[in-house]
PDB file of C-alpha atoms in Angstrom:
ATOM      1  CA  UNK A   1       0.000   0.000   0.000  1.00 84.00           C
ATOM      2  CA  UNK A   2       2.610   2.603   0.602  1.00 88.00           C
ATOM      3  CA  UNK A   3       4.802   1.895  -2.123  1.00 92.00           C
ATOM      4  CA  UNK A   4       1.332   1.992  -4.143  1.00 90.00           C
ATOM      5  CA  UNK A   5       1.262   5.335  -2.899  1.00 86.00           C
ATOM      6  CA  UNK A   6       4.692   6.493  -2.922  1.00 88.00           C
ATOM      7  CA  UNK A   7       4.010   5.552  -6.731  1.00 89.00           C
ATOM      8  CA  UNK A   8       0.624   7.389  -7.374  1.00 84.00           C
ATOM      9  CA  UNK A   9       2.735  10.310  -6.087  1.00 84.00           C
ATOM     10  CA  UNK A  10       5.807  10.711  -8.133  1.00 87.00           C
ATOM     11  CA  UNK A  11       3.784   9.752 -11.057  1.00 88.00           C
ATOM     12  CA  UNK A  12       0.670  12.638 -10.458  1.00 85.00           C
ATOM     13  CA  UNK A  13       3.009  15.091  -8.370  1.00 80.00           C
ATOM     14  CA  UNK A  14       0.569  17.881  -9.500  1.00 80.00           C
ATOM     15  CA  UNK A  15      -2.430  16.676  -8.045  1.00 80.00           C
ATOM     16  CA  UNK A  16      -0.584  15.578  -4.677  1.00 80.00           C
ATOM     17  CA  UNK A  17       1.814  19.086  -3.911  1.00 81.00           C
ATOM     18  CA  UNK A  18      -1.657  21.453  -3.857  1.00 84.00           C
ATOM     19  CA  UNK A  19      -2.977  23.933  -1.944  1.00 84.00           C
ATOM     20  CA  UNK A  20      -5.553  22.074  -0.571  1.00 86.00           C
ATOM     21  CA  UNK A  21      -3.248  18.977   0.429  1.00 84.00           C
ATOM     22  CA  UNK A  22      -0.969  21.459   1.870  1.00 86.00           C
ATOM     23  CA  UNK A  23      -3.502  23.084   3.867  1.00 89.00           C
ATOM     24  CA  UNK A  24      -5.053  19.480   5.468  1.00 88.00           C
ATOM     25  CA  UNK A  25      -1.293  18.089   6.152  1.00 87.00           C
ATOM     26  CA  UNK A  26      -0.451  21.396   7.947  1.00 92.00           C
ATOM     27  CA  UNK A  27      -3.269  22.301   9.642  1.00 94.00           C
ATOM     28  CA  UNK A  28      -3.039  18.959  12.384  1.00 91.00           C
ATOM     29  CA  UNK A  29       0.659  20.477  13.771  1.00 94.00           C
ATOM     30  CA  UNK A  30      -0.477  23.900  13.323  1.00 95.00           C
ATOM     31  CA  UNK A  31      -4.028  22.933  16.011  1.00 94.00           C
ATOM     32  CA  UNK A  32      -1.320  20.978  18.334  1.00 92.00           C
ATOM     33  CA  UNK A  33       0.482  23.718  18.909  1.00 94.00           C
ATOM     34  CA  UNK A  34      -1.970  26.009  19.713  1.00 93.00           C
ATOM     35  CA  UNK A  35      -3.869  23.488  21.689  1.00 96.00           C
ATOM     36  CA  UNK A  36      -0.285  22.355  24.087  1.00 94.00           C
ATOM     37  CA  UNK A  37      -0.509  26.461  25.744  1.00 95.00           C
ATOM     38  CA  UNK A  38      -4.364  25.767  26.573  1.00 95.00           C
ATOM     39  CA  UNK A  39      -3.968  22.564  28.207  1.00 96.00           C
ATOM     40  CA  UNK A  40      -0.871  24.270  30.654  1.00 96.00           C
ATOM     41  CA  UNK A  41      -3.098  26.941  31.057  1.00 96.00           C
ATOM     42  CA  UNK A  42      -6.629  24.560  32.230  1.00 97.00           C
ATOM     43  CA  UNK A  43      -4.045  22.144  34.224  1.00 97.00           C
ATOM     44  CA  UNK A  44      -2.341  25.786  35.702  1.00 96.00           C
ATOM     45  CA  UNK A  45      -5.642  26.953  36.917  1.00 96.00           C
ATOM     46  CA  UNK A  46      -6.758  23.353  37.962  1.00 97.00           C
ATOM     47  CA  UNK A  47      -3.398  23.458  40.370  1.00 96.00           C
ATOM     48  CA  UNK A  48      -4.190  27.217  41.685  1.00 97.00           C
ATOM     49  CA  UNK A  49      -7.727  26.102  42.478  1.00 96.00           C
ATOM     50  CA  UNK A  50      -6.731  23.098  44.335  1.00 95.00           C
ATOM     51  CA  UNK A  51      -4.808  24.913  46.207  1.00 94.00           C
ATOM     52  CA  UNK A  52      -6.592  27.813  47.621  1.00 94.00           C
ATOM     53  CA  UNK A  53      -9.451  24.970  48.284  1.00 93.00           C
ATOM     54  CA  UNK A  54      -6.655  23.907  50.345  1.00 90.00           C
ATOM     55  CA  UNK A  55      -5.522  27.566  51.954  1.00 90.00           C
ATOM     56  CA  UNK A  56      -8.779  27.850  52.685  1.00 89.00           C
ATOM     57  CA  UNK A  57      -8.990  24.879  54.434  1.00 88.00           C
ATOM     58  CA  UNK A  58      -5.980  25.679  56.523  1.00 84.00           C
ATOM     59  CA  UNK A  59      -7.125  29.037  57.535  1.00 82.00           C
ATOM     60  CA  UNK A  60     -10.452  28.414  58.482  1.00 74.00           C
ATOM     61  CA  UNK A  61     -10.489  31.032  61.240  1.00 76.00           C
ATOM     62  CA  UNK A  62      -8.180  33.142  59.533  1.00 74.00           C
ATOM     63  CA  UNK A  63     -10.198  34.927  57.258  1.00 76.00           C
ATOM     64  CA  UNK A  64      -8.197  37.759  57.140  1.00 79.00           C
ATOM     65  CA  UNK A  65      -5.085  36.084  55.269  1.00 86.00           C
ATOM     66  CA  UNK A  66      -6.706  34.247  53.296  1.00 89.00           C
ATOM     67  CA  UNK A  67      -6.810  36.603  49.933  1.00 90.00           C
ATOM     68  CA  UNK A  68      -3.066  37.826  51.883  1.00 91.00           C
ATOM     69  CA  UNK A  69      -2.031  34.211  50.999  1.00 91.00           C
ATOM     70  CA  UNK A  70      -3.389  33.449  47.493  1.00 93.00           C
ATOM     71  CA  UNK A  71      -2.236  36.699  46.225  1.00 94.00           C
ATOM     72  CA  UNK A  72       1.349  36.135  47.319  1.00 93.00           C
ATOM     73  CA  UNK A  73       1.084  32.576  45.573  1.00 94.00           C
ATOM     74  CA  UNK A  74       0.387  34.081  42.454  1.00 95.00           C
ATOM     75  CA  UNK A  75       2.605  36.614  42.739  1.00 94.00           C
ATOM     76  CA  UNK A  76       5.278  34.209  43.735  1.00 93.00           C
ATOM     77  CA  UNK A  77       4.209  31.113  41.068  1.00 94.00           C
ATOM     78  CA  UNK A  78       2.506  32.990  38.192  1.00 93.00           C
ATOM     79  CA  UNK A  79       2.715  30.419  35.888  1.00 94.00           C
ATOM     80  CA  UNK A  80       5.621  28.403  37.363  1.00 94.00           C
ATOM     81  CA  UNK A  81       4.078  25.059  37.188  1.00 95.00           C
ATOM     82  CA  UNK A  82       7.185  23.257  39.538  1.00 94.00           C
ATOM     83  CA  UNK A  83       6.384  26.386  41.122  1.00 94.00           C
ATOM     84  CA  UNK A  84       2.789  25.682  42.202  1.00 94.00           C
ATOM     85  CA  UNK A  85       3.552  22.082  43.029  1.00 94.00           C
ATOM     86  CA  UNK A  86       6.278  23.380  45.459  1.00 93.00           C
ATOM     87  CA  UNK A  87       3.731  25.727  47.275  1.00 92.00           C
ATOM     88  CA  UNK A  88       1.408  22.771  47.017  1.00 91.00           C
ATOM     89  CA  UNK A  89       3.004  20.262  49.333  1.00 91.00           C
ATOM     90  CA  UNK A  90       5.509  22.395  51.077  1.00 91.00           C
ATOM     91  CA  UNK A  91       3.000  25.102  52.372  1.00 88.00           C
ATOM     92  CA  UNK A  92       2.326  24.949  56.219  1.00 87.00           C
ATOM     93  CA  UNK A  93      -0.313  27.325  57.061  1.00 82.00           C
ATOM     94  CA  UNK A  94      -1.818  25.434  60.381  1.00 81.00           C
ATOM     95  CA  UNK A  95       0.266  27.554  62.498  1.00 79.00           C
ATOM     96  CA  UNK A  96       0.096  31.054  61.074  1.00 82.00           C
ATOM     97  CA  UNK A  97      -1.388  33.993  63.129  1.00 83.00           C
ATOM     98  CA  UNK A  98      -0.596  37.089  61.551  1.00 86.00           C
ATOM     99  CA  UNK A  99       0.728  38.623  58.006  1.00 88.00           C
ATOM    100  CA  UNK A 100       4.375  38.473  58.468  1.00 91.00           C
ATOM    101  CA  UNK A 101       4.439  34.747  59.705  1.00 89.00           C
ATOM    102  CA  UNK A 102       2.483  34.064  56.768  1.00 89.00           C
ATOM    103  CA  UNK A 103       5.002  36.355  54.080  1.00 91.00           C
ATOM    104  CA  UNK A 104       8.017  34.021  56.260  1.00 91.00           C
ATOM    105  CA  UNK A 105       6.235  30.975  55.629  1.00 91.00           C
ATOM    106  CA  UNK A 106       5.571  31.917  51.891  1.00 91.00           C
ATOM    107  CA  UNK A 107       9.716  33.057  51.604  1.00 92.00           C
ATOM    108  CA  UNK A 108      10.308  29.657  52.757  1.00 91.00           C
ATOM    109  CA  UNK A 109       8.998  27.441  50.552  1.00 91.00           C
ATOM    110  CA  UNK A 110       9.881  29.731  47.722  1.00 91.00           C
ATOM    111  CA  UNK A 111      13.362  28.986  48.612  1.00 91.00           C
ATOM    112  CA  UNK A 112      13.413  25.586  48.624  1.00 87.00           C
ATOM    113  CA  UNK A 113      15.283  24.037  45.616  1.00 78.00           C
TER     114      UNK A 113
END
């Protein structure tokens, strides 16, 4: 079959190297690549949500941090997926009482290698 093909091609090479055939073979990379950045971007804001479930979570009676916290996440992680997973399973927030605990505790994981 593909030596059938490879065949039907030199012999017609007109009716294979078209616009149109051009067009279909190109267009499957061309969607890939714009589809890879939206799939970071869904499993990005998948991570960020699962997260602040989890901040919020942790600072049940803290209500006052809690936007503190997420904002410095994003500032720190933006779209740093290793990032985010850091922040993820490093973050201890059971023990925070006030703003600069919580900017120490944030420094800390952000440091971690």
């Amino acid at each position: 079959f593909i030596i059938y093909a490879l065949y039907k091609i030199i012999v017609n090479y007109t009716s294979f190297a078209s616009a149109d055939n051009f067009r279909s073979f190109i267009i499957s990379p061309i969607l890939t690549l714009f589809f890879l950045p939206f799939l970071y971007i869904v499993l990005l804001f998948m991570k960020y949500e699962n997260l602040f479930i989890r901040v919020d979570w942790m600072t049940i009676e803290k209500t006052n941090l809690k936007m503190d916290i997420k904002y410095n996440i994003i500032k720190k992680c933006l779209f740093n997926m290793s990032k985010l997973n850091r922040f993820s399973t490093e973050l201890r927030l059971y023990n925070i009482q006030n703003k600069s605990e919580m900017l120490t505790e944030i420094e800390r994981v952000n440091n971690i290698k």
